[in-house]
Every structure is written in structure tokens, then in C-alpha cells.
Short mmCIF file of C-alpha atoms and ligand atoms in Angstrom, two decimals:
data_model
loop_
_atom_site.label_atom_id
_atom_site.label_comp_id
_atom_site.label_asym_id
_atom_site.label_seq_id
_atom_site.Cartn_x
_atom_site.Cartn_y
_atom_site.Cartn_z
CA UNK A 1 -21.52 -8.36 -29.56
CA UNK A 2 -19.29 -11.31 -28.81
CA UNK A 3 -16.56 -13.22 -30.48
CA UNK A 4 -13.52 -15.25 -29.96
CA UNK A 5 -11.18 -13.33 -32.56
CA UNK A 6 -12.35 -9.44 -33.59
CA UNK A 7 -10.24 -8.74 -37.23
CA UNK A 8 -9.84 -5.47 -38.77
CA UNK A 9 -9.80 -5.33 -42.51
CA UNK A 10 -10.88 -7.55 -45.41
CA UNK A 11 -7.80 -7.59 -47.39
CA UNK A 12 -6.01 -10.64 -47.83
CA UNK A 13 -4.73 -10.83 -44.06
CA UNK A 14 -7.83 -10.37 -42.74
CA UNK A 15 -9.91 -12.62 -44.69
CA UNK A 16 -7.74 -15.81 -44.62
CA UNK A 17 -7.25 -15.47 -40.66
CA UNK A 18 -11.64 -15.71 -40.67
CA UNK A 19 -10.95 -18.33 -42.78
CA UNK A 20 -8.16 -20.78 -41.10
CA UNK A 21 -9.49 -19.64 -37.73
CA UNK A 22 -12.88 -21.29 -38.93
CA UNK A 23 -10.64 -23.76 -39.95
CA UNK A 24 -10.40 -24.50 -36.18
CA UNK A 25 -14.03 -23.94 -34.63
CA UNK A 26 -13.03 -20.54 -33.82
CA UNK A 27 -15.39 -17.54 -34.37
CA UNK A 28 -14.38 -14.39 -35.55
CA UNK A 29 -16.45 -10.89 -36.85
CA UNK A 30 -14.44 -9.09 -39.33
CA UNK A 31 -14.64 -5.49 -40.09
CA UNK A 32 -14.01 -3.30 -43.13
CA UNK A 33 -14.00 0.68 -43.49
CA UNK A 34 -14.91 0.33 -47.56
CA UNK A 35 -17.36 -1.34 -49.17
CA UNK A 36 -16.98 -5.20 -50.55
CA UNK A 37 -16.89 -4.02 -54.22
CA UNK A 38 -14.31 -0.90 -53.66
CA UNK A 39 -12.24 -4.35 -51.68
CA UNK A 40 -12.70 -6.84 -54.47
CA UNK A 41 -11.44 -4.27 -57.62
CA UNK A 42 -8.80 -3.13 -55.57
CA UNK A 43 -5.99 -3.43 -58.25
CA UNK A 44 -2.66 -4.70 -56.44
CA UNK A 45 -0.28 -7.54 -56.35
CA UNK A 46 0.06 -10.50 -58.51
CA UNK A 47 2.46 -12.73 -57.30
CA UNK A 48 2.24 -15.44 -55.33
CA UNK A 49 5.19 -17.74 -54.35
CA UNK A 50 4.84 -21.54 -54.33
CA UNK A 51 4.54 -21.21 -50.53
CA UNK A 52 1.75 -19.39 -50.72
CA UNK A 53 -0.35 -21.12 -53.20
CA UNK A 54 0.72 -24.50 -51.05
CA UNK A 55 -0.96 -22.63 -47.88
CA UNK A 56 -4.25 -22.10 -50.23
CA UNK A 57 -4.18 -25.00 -51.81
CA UNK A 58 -4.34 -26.84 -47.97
CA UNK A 59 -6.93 -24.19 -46.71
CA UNK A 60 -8.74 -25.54 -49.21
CA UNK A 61 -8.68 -22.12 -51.65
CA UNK A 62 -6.66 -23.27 -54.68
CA UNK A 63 -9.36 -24.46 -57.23
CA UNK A 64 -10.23 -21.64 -59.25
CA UNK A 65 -6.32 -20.47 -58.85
CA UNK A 66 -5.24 -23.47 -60.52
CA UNK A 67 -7.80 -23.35 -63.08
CA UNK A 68 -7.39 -19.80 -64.18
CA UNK A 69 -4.15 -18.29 -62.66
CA UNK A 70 -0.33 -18.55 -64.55
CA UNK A 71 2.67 -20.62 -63.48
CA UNK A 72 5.80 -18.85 -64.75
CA UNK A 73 9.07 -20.63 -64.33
CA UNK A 74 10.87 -17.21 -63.65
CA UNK A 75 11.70 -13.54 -64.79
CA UNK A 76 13.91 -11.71 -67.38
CA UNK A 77 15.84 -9.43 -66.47
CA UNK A 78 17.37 -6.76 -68.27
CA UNK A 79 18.91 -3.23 -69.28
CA UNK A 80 19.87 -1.85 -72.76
CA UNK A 81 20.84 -4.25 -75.70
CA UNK A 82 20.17 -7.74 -72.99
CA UNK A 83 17.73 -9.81 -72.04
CA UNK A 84 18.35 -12.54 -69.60
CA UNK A 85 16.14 -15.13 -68.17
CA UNK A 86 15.98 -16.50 -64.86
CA UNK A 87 14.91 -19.57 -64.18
CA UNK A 88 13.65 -20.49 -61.12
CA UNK A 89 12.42 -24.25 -61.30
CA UNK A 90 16.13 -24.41 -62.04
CA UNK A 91 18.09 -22.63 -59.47
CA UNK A 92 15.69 -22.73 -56.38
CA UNK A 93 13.44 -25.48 -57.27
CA UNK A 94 10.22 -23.75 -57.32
CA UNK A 95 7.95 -21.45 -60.13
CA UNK A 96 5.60 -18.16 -59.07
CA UNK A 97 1.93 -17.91 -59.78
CA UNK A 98 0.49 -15.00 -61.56
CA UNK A 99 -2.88 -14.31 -60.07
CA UNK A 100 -4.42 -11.22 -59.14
CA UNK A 101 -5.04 -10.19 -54.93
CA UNK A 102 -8.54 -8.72 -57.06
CA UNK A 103 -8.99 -12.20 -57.36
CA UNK A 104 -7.55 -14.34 -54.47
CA UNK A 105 -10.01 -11.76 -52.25
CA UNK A 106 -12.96 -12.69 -54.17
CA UNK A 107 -12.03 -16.46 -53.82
CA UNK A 108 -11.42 -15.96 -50.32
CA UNK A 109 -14.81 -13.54 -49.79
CA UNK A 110 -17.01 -16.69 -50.96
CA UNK A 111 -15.42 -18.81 -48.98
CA UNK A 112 -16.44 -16.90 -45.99
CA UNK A 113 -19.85 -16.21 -47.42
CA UNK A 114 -20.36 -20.18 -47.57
CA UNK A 115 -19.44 -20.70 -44.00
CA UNK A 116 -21.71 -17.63 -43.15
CA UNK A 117 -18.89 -15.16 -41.58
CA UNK A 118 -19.99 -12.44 -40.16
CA UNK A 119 -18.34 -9.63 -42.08
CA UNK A 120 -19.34 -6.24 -41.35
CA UNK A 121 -18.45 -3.45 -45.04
CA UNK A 122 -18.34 0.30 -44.61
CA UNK A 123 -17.79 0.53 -41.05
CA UNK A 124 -16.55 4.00 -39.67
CA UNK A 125 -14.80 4.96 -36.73
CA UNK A 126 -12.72 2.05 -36.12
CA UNK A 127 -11.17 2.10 -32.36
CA UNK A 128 -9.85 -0.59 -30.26
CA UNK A 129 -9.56 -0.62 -26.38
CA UNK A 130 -8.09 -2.04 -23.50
CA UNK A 131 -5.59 -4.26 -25.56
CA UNK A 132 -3.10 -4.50 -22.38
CA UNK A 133 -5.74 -6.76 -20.62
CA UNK A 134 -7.77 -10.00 -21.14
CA UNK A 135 -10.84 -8.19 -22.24
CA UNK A 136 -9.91 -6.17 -25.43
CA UNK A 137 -12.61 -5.03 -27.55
CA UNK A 138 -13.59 -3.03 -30.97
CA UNK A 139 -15.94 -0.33 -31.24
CA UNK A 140 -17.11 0.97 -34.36
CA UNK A 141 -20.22 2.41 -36.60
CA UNK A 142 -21.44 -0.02 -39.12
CA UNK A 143 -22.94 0.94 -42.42
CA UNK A 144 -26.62 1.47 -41.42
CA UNK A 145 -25.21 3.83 -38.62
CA UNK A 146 -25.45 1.78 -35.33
CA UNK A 147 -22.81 1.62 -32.92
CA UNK A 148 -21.04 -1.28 -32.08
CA UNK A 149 -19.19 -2.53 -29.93
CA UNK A 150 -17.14 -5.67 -30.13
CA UNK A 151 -16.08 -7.96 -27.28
CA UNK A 152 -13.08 -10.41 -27.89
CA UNK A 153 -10.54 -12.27 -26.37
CA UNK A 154 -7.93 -11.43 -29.25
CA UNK A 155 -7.73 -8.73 -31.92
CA UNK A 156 -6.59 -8.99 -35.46
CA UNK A 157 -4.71 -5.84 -36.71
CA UNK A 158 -5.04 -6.54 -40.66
CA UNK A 159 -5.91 -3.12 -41.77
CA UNK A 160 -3.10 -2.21 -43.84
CA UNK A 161 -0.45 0.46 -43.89
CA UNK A 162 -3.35 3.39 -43.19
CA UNK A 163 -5.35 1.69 -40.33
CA UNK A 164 -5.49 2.52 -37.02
CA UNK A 165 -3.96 -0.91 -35.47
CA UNK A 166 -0.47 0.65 -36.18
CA UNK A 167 -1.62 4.10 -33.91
CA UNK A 168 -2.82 2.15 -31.58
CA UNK A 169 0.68 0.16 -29.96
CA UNK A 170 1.53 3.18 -27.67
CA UNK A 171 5.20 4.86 -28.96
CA UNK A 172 7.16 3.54 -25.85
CA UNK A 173 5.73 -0.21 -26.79
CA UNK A 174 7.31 -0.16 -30.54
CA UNK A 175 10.07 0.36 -32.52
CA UNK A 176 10.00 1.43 -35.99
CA UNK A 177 12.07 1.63 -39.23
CA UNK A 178 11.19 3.50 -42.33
CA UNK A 179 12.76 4.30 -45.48
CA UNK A 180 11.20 6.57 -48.42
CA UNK A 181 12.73 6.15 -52.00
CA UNK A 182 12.95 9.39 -54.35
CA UNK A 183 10.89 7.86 -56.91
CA UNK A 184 7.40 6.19 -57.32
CA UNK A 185 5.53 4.00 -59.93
CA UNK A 186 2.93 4.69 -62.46
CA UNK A 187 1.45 1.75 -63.01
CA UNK A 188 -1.54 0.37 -65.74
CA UNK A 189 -4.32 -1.87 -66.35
CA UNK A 190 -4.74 -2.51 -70.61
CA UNK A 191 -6.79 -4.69 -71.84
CA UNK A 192 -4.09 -5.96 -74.26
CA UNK A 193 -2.68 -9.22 -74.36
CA UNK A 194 0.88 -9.22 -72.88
CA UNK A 195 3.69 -9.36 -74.98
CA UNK A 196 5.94 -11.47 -73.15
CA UNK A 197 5.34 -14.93 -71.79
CA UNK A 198 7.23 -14.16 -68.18
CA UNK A 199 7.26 -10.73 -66.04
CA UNK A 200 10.04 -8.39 -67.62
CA UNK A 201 12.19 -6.31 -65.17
CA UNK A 202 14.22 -3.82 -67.25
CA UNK A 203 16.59 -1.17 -65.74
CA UNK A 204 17.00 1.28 -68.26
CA UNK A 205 18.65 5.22 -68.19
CA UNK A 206 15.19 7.12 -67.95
CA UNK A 207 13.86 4.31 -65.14
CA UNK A 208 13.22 1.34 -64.46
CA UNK A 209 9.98 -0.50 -66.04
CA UNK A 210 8.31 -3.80 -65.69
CA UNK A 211 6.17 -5.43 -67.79
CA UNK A 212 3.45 -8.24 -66.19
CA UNK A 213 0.25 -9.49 -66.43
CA UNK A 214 -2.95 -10.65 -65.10
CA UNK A 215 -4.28 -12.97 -67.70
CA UNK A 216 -3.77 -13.98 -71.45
CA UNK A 217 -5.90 -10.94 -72.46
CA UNK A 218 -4.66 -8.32 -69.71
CA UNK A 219 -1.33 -6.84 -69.09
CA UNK A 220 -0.41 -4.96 -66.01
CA UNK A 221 2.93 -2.66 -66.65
CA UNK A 222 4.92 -0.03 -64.34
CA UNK A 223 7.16 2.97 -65.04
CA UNK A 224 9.67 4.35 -62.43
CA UNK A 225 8.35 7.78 -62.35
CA UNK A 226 9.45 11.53 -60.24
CA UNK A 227 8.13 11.39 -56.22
CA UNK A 228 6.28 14.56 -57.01
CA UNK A 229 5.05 12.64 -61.10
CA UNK A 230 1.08 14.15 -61.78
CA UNK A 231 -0.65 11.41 -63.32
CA UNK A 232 -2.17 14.29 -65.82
CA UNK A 233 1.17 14.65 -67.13
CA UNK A 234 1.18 10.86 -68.42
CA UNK A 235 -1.28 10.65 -70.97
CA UNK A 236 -1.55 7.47 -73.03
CA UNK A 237 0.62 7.38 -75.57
CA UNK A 238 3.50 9.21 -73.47
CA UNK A 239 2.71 6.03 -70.93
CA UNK A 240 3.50 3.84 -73.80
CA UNK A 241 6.16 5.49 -75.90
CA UNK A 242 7.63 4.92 -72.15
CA UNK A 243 7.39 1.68 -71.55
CA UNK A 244 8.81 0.77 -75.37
CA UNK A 245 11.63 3.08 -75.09
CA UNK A 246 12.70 1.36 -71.29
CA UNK A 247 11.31 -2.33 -72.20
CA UNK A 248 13.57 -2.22 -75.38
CA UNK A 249 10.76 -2.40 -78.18
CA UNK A 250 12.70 -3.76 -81.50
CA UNK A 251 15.41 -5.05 -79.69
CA UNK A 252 16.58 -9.09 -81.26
CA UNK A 253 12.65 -8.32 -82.82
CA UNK A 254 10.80 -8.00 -79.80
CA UNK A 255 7.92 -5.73 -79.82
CA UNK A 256 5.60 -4.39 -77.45
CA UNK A 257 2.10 -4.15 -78.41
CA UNK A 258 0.35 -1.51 -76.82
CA UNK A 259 -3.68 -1.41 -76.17
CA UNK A 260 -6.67 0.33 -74.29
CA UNK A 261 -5.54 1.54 -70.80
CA UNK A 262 -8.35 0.56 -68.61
CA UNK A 263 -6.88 2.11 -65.30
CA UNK A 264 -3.67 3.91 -64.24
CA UNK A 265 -2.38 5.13 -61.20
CA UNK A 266 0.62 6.10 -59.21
CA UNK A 267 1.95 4.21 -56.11
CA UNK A 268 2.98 4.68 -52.71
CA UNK A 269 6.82 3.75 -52.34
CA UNK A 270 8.30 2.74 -49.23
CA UNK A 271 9.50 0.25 -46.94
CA UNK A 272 8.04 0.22 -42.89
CA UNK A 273 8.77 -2.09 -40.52
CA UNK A 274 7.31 -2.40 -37.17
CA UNK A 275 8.33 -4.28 -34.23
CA UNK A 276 7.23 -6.48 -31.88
CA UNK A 277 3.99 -7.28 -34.35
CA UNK A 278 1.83 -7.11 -30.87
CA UNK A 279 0.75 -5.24 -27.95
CA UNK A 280 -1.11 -6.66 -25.11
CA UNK A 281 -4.16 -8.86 -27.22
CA UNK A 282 -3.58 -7.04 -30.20
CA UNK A 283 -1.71 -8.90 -32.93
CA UNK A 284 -0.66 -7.30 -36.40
CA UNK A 285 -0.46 -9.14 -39.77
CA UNK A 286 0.28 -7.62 -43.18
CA UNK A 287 0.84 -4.35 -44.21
CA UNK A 288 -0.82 -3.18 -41.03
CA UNK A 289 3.05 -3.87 -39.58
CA UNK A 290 5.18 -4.00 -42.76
CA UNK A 291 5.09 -2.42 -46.26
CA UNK A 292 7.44 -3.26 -48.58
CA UNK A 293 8.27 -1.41 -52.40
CA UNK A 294 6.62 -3.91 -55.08
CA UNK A 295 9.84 -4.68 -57.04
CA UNK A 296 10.04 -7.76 -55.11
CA UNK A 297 6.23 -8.63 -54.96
CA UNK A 298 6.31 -9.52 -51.69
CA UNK A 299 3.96 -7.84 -50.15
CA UNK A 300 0.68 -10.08 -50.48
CA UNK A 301 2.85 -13.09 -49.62
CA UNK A 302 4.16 -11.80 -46.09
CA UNK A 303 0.76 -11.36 -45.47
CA UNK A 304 -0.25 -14.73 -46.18
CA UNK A 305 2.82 -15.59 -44.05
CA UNK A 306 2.32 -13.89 -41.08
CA UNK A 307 -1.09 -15.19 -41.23
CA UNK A 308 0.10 -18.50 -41.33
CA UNK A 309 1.82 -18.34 -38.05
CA UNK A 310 -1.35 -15.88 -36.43
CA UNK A 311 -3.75 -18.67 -36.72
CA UNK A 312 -2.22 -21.44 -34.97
CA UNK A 313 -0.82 -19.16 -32.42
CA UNK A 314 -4.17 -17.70 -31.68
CA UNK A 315 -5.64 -21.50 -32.06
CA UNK A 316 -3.19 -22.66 -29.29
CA UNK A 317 -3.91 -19.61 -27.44
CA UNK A 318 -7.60 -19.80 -27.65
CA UNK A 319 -8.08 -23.61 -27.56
CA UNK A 320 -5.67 -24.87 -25.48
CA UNK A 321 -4.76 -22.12 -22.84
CA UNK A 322 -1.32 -22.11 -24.53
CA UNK A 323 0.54 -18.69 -24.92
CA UNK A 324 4.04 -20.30 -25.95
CA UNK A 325 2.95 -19.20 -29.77
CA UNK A 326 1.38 -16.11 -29.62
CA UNK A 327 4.57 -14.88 -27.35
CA UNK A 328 6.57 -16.29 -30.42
CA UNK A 329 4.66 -14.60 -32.78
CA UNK A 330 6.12 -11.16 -33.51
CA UNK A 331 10.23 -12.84 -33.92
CA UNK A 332 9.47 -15.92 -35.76
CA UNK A 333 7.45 -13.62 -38.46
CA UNK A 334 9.92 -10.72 -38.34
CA UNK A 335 12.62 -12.88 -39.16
CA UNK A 336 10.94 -13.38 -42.63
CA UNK A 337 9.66 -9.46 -42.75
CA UNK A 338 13.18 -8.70 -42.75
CA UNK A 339 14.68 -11.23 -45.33
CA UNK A 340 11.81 -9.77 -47.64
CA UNK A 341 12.27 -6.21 -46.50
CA UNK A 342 15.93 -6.41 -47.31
CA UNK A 343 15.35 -8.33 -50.55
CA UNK A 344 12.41 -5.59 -51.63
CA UNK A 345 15.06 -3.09 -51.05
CA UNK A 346 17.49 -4.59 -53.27
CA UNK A 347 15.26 -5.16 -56.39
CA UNK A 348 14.78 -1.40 -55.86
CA UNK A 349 18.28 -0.53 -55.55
CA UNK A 350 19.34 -2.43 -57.67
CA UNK A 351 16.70 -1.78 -60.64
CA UNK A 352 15.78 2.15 -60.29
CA UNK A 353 17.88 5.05 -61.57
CA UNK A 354 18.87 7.80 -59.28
CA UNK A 355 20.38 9.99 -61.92
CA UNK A 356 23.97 9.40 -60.43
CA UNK A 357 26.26 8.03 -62.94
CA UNK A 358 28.51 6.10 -60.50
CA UNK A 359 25.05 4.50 -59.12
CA UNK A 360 24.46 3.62 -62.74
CA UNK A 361 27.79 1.64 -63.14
CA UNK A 362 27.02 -0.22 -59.91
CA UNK A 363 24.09 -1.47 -60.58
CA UNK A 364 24.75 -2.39 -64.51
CA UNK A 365 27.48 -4.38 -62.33
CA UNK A 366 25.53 -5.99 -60.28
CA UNK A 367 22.59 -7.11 -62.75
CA UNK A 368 25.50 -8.63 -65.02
CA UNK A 369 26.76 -10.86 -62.23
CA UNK A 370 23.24 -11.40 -60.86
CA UNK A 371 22.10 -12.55 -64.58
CA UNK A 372 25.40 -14.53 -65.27
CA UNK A 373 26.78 -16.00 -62.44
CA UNK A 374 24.57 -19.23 -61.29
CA UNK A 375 25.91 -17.85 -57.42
CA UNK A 376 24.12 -14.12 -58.03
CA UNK A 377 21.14 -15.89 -60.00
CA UNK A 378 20.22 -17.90 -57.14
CA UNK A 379 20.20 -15.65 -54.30
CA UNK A 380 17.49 -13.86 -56.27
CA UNK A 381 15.14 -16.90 -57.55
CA UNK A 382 15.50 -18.42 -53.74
CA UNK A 383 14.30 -14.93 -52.55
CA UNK A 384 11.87 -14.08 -55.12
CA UNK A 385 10.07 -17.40 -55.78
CA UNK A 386 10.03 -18.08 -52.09
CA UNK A 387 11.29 -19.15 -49.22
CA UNK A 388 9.57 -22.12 -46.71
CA UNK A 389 6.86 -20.44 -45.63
CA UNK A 390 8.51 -21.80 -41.94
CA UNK A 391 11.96 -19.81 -42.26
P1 RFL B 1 -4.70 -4.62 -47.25
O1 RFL B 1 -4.90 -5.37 -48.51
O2 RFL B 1 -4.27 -3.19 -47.36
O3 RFL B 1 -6.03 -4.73 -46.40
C1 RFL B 1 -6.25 -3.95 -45.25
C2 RFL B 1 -7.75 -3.70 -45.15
O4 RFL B 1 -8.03 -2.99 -43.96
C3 RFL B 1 -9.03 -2.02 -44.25
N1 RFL B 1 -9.04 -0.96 -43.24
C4 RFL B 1 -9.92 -0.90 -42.21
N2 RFL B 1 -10.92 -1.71 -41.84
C5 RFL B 1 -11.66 -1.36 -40.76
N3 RFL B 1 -11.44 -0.22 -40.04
C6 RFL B 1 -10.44 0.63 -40.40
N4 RFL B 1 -10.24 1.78 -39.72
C7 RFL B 1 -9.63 0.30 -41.53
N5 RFL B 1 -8.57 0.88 -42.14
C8 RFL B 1 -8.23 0.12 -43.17
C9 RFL B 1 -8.65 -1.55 -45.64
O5 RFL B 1 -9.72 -0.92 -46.32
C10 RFL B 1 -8.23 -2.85 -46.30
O6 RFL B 1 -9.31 -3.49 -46.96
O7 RFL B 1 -3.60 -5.33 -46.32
P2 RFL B 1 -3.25 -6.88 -46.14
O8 RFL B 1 -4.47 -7.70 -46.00
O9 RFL B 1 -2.20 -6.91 -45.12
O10 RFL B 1 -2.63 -7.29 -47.57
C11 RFL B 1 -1.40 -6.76 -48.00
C12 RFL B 1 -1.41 -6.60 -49.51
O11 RFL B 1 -2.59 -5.94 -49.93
C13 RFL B 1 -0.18 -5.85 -50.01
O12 RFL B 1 0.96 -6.20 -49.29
C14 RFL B 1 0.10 -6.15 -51.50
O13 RFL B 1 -0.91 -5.67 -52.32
C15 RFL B 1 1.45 -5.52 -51.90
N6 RFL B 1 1.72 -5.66 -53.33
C16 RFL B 1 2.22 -6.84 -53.87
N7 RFL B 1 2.43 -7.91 -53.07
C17 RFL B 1 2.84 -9.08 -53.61
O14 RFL B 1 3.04 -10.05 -52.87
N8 RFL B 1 3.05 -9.25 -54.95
C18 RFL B 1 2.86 -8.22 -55.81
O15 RFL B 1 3.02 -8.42 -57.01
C19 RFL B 1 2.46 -6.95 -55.28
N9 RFL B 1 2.21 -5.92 -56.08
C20 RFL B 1 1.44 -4.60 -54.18
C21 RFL B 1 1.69 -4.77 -55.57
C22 RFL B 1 0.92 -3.42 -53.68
C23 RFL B 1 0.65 -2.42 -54.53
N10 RFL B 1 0.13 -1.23 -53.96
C24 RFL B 1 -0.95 -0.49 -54.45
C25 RFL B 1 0.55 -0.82 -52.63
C26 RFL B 1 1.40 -3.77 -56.43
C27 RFL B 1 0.88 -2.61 -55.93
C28 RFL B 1 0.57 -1.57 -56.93
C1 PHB B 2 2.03 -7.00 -60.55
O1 PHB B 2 1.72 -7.84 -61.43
O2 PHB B 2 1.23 -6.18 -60.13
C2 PHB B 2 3.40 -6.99 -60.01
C3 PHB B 2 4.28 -8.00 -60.38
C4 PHB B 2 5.58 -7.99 -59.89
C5 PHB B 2 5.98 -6.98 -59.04
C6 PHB B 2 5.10 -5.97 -58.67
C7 PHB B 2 3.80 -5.98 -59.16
O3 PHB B 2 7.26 -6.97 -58.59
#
């Protein structure tokens, strides 16, 4: 088989490069290892920065986002005996959305459907070849077991921090950063309404906890748990006893109202960064290059901004035998991976405990003057609620 653009994964990358490549009259075959339900219930992020919904809303995906999703005009923040609010309309000029990725990939699944992408589910034995010349190409086994092979001119790498796009950029082509954090998060699915009306980040002396939400009937919350935590040692009400104990349940009569845990998990933790973001014809978006920790909720949104540069650059590439983008590709996007991989960083620093009692002191230092001083306030609400989707 033939096609302009061959893309790996259906996450959010993946999909809305099919989509804005369309966009432009170019054809593209995506491929996915699981299956579109397993893709679609996929509990993740939440967040999405005014950039990004501005990027759906043009690509034509913001309809049922506006209709059901939930502007907040910024966070609390807080640690033992105070609450503070941050507002971000205020200091940076600009809210957050709260809408789930289980929901932006649906919205962004029917829009392929509608313009009759081909999208290939439970493929196995992903490889790609020959990336250092004009002729790359995918191979593959799709899910009624045939072989195929896939002929492009470009490939996509959008399949996350476990595909094979990563492998695949030879060790002497790439450098790479890492860091692991010695702590992970527990995090839950009730079916309870949420019992604050913005996200809650709380440091607190057993770990840090944050309290969101996916709608006015579910709450999604997180606990800072051990690297090594064993979800069997978390049952229900220890989950919750948790998350009132570190959220600050009766505090200035605030209460948190626990319900029916519908799914719980614990999460990978780390930040990766991998650079340049392409070898040969292959190009990497998403987590397939970067992962950041969630305590900034960045992660869906570099996505959606790396994609944003990907398409024209393969457009101009593709269209109008003009490389001057896709050879600008990898620094123009790192430039934001690394404001957002240094900002992810410091939400975690900044917010978990390490058990050190001088760390303690400097962070309860730094969240007063973050929380207080309109200077500390708006570094975070610029980084957080986003920055030009451009810079
Ligand atoms: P994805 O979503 O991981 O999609 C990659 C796809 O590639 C497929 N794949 C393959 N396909 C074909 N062949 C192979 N060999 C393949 N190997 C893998 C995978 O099955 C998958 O479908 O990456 P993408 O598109 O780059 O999107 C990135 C986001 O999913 C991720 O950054 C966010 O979810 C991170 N994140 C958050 N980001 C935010 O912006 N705001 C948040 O509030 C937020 N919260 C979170 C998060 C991530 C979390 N986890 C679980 C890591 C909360 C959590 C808990
Ligand atoms: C979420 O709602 O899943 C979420 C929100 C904010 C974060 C991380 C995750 O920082």
C-alpha cells in the first residue's frame, strides 16, 4: 500500500496529524497496536490550555468541547491550614479547559471516520525502514493477520513513550535526557460529583494530592504514593481517608465527599526528552519524543503542539517541494518541550514530599511566595494555562 504520510498511533498526536493533514489534501494511513475501544477509554489527561482548544476550535473540533467540557479560571493551591487561588484570566490573560483526552480522541476518531481515514486497530509488529532515504516505509500485521507493508514519503512517529519510533533513531543520531522521581501517583475515577469548583493542588507532609475532575458528576483525584506503592495495598477507604487527610477535609468547612471508585491505578513518573525530534523521513510528535510528570498537565498539550508545527512542515514539504520547515521542525518544537519539561519538573519539585525536612521548608517557601507574590503567581498561570502555541 501507498500513502503520502504513514502515522503510528491513534492517540491524540496521531489522530489530529490524519486530521490537519486532510486538512490539506494530503493522505495518510494510520496505525494502532490496540484496539479503538482499549484507545477511546484510555483514562489520561484533562487539561487543555487555551492554545490548544484555539487549534481545535480552527481544525474545526471544538463543538462538542464547548458544549460539554469546563472552563476554569485557575487552580488553588495549597498545604496545611491555606488555601489560595490562582487566577489565571487575571495574571496571564487566559482560563484552562477541563475535558477528558477519553474524549477529545473520540471527537477526533469521528472526525476521521467522516472523512473515511483509513485507520488500521490491533496491528502487531510495528517496524519502520529505510528512514535515511526518500522511500521510507512501515511494515506491519494488521488485525485479520495479513502483512503489510506501507509505502510513504514521510513517517509519523506518534506512538507514545513505549513505541518503537523512539528505538528506531539509531544511538549515534540522538541525544537523550531522562530523569526518574522517587515517587509515583495513584490516581482514581469516582463517580462522585467533585467537591471543588477548580482543580486543587495540595502539598501536604504524607504527599502531595490533587483533586480534579472530568464532569459535574465525575471526579478524577491523585495521591503521591512510594515508587515501589502495590495498588492492593490501597483499598477504598484507605484511598479516601488519604485524600481528606492531604486535601484538608474540615478545614474553613470544606469537605470532601467521597463516592464509588470506578477505576484506580498507579502511574508512570518521569520526564524524557529526546532530541533532534527526527531522523532521516521519520518525524516524532508527542510522547513518542517527550514525557513529562502530570503535575503540570502538559503532556496532551505538547502533543497538540508539536503537531501543530508537523503538519504544515510536512504540508510544505509534501506540497510544495519545500524542506525549510521540516529541517526546522525538531528546534522550534523543542524549544517549547523544554519550557514545559522544566515547568513539569517544578510543579513536581515543588509539590511532592521527599521526606527531607530541609526540602520541606523550601518548598513551603516557595508555594508562599508563588501564592502571594503577583511576580511568583504569574510565572506559574503563564506556564500552566499556556503559552502561544508559536513560542
Ligand atoms: P499516546 O496517547 O500515548 O498515543 C500513542 C499511541 O501509539 C500506539 N502505539 C502503537 N501503534 C502502532 N504500533 C506500535 N508498535 C505502537 N506502539 C504504541 C499506542 O497504543 C497509543 O495509542 O501519545 P500521544 O498521542 O503523543 O499523546 C500524549 C498524551 O497521551 C499524554 O501526553 C497525556 O496523556 C499526558 N497526560 C496529561 N497531559 C495533559 O496535557 N494534561 C493532563 O492533565 C495530563 N494528565 C497525562 C495525565 C498522562 C497520564 N498518564 C497515564 C501517563 C494523566 C495521566 C494519568
Ligand atoms: C487530570 O485531570 O487527569 C489531571 C489534571 C491536572 C494534572 C494532571 C492530571 O496536573
Amino acid at each position: 500500500m501507498r500513502t503520502e504520510v504513514a502515522i503510528i498511533g491513534a492517540g491524540p498526536a496521531g489522530l489530529l496529524l490524519s486530521h490537519l493533514l486532510a486538512g490539506e489534501g494530503i493522505d495518510s494511513v494510520v496505525i494502532e497496536t490496540r484496539s479503538r475501544e482499549y484507545v477511546e477509554a484510555r483514562i489520561r489527561a484533562g487539561i487543555l490550555e487555551s492554545s490548544t482548544v484555539a487549534l481545535l476550535d480552527a481544525a474545526g473540533l471544538g463543538e462538542r468541547l464547548h458544549r460539554e467540557g469546563l472552563e476554569h479560571r485557575g487552580i488553588y493551591l495549597q498545604w496545611p491550614g491555606e488555601r489560595h487561588h490562582l487566577d489565571f484570566l487575571d495574571l496571564a490573560g487566559c482560563g484552562v479547559w477541563v475535558y477528558g483526552q477519553t474524549e477529545l480522541t473520540k471527537d477526533l476518531g469521528r472526525a476521521r471516520d467522516v472523512a473515511g481515514q483509513q485507520l488500521y486497530y490491533g496491528v502487531t509488529g510495528t517496524a519502520v525502514h529505510d528512514l535515511d532515504t526518500d522511500h521510507p516505509y512501515v511494515t506491519c500485521r494488521t488485525a485479520d493477520g495479513i502483512e503489510m507493508r506501507l509505502d510513504a514519503e514521510a513517517i509519523a512517529g506518534c506512538d507514545g513513550a513505549l513505541g518503537p519510533s523512539r528505538a528506531a533513531v539509531p544511538g549515534t543520531a540522538k541525544t537523550t535526557w531522562e530523569r526518574t522521581y522517587p515517587y509515583r501517583w495513584l490516581g482514581i475515577l469516582a463517580d462522585v460529583a467533585p467537591s471543588t469548583d477548580q482543580l486543587i493542588y495540595a502539598w501536604h507532609p504524607d504527599g502531595f494530592a490533587l483533586h480534579s475532575m472530568r464532569s459535574p458528576a465525575v471526579s478524577r483525584l491523585y495521591l503521591q504514593v512510594e515508587p515501589d506503592a502495590d495498588i492492593a495495598s490501597w483499598p477504598d477507604d484507605r484511598i479516601w481517608d488519604a485524600l481528606a487527610t492531604r486535601l484538608g477535609h474540615g478545614q474553613d468547612g470544606w469537605a470532601l465527599t467521597p463516592g464509588p471508585i470506578a477505576e484506580k491505578s498507579i502511574l508512570p513518573f518521569r520526564s524524557y526528552v529526546m532530541a533532534p525530534m527526527r531522523y532521516g523521513r521519520l518525524f516524532l510528535a508527542g510522547d513518542a519524543a517527550h514525557t513529562v510528570p502530570p503535575t503540570g498537565a502538559k503532556g496532551l498539550n505538547l502533543a497538540v503542539a508539536d503537531i501543530a508545527a508537523l503538519a504544515p512542515a510536512l504540508t510544505a514539504m509534501l506540497r510544495k517541494n519545500s524542506t525549510a520547515l521540516a529541517d526546522a521542525y525538531s528546534a522550534t518544537t523543542l524549544r517549547r518541550v523544554w519550557r514545559y519539561t522544566h515547568f513539569s519538573w517544578w510543579m513536581t519539585t515543588m509539590l511532592h514530599t521527599t521526606g527531607d525536612p530541609f526540602d520541606a521548608q523550601l518548598q513551603l517557601s516557595q508555594l508562599r511566595w508563588v501564592a502571594t507574590s503577583t511576580a511568583g503567581a504569574t510565572g506559574l498561570a503563564e506556564n500552566y494555562a499556556g503559552l502561544p502555541v508559536d513560542s
